[in-house]
Coordinates of C-alpha atoms in Angstrom, one line a residue:
X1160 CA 66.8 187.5 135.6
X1161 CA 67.8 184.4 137.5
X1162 CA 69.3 184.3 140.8
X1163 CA 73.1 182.6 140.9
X1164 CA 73.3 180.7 143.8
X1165 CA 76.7 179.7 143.8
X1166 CA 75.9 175.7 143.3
X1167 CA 76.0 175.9 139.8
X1168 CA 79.1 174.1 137.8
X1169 CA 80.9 177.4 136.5
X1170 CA 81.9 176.1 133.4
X1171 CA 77.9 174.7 132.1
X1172 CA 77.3 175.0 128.6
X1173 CA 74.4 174.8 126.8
X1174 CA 74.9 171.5 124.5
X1175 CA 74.0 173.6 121.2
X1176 CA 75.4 171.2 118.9
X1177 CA 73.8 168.3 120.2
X1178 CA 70.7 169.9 119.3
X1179 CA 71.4 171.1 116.0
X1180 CA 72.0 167.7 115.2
X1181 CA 69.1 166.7 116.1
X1182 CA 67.7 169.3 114.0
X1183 CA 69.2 168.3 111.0
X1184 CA 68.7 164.7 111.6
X1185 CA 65.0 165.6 111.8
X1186 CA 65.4 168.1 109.3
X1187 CA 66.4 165.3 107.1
X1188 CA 63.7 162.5 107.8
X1189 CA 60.8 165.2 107.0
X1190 CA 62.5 166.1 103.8
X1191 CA 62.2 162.5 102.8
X1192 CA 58.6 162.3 104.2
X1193 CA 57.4 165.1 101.7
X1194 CA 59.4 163.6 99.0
X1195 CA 58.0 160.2 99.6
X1196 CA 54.6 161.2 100.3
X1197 CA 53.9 163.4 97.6
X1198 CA 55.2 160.8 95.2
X1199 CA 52.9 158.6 96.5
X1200 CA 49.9 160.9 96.2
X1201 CA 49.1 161.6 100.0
X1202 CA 48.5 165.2 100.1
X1203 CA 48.1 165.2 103.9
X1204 CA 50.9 163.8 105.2
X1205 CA 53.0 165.9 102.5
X1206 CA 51.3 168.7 104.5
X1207 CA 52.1 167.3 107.6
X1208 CA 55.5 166.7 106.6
X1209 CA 56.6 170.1 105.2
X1210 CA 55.0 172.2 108.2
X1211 CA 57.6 169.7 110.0
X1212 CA 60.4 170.3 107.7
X1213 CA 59.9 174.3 108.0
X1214 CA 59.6 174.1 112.0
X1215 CA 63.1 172.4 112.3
X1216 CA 64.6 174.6 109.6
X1217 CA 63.6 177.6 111.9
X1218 CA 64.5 175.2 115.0
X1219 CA 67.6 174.8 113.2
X1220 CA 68.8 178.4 112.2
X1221 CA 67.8 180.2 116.2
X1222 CA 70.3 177.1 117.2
X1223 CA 72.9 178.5 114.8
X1224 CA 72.3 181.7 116.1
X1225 CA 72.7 180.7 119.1
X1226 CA 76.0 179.1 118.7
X1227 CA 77.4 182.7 116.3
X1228 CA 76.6 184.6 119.5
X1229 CA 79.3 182.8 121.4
X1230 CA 79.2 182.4 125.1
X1231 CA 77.5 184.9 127.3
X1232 CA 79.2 186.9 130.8
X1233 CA 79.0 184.4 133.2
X1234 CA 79.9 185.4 136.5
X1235 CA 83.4 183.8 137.5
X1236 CA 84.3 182.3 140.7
X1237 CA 85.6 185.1 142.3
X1238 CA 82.2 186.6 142.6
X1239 CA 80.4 185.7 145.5
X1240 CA 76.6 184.3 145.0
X1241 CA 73.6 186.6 145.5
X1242 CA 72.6 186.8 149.0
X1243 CA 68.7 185.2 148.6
X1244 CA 65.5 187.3 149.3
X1245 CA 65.0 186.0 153.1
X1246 CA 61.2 187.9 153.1
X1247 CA 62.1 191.0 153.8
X1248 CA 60.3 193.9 152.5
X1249 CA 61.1 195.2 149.2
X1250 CA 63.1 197.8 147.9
X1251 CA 60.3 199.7 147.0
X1252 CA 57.4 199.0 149.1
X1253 CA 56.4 201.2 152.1

């Protein structure tokens, strides 16, 4: 859990779709690397290639995910930020 300290901009987003962009963009390049490669008889960087392809595929669908889930509670300007651990003992400690 991270501590709100008031001096964040209340209305950050995450910028999802830039990244899934980028997914696909690089989703697309390693697609054409193990097309191109394995026409060209280079086993290796085929292999290189499609472990690339399947890591932004999976990049690519948590980023979807992520975007379905919609935003999450964020506290709104009305509530006051957490007042800071100033080294105090804790709740639990004796």
């Amino acid at each position: 859990m991270s501590m709100r300290t008031g001096s964040e901009p209340g209305t950050a987003r995450s910028p999802l779709r830039m990244r899934l962009a980028l997914a696909l963009f690089g989703l697309t390049w390693a697609t054409f690397g193990v097309i191109a490669f394995a026409l060209t008889g280079r086993p290796g960087w085929t292999a290189a290639c499609g472990v690339l392809m399947v890591l932004t595929l999976a990049d690519a669908a948590i980023i979807v995910r992520h975007i379905r889930q919609g935003p999450h509670y964020q506290p709104g300007r009305d509530i006051p930020p957490y007042e800071p651990d100033h080294g105090g003992r804790g709740r639990f400690s004796r």
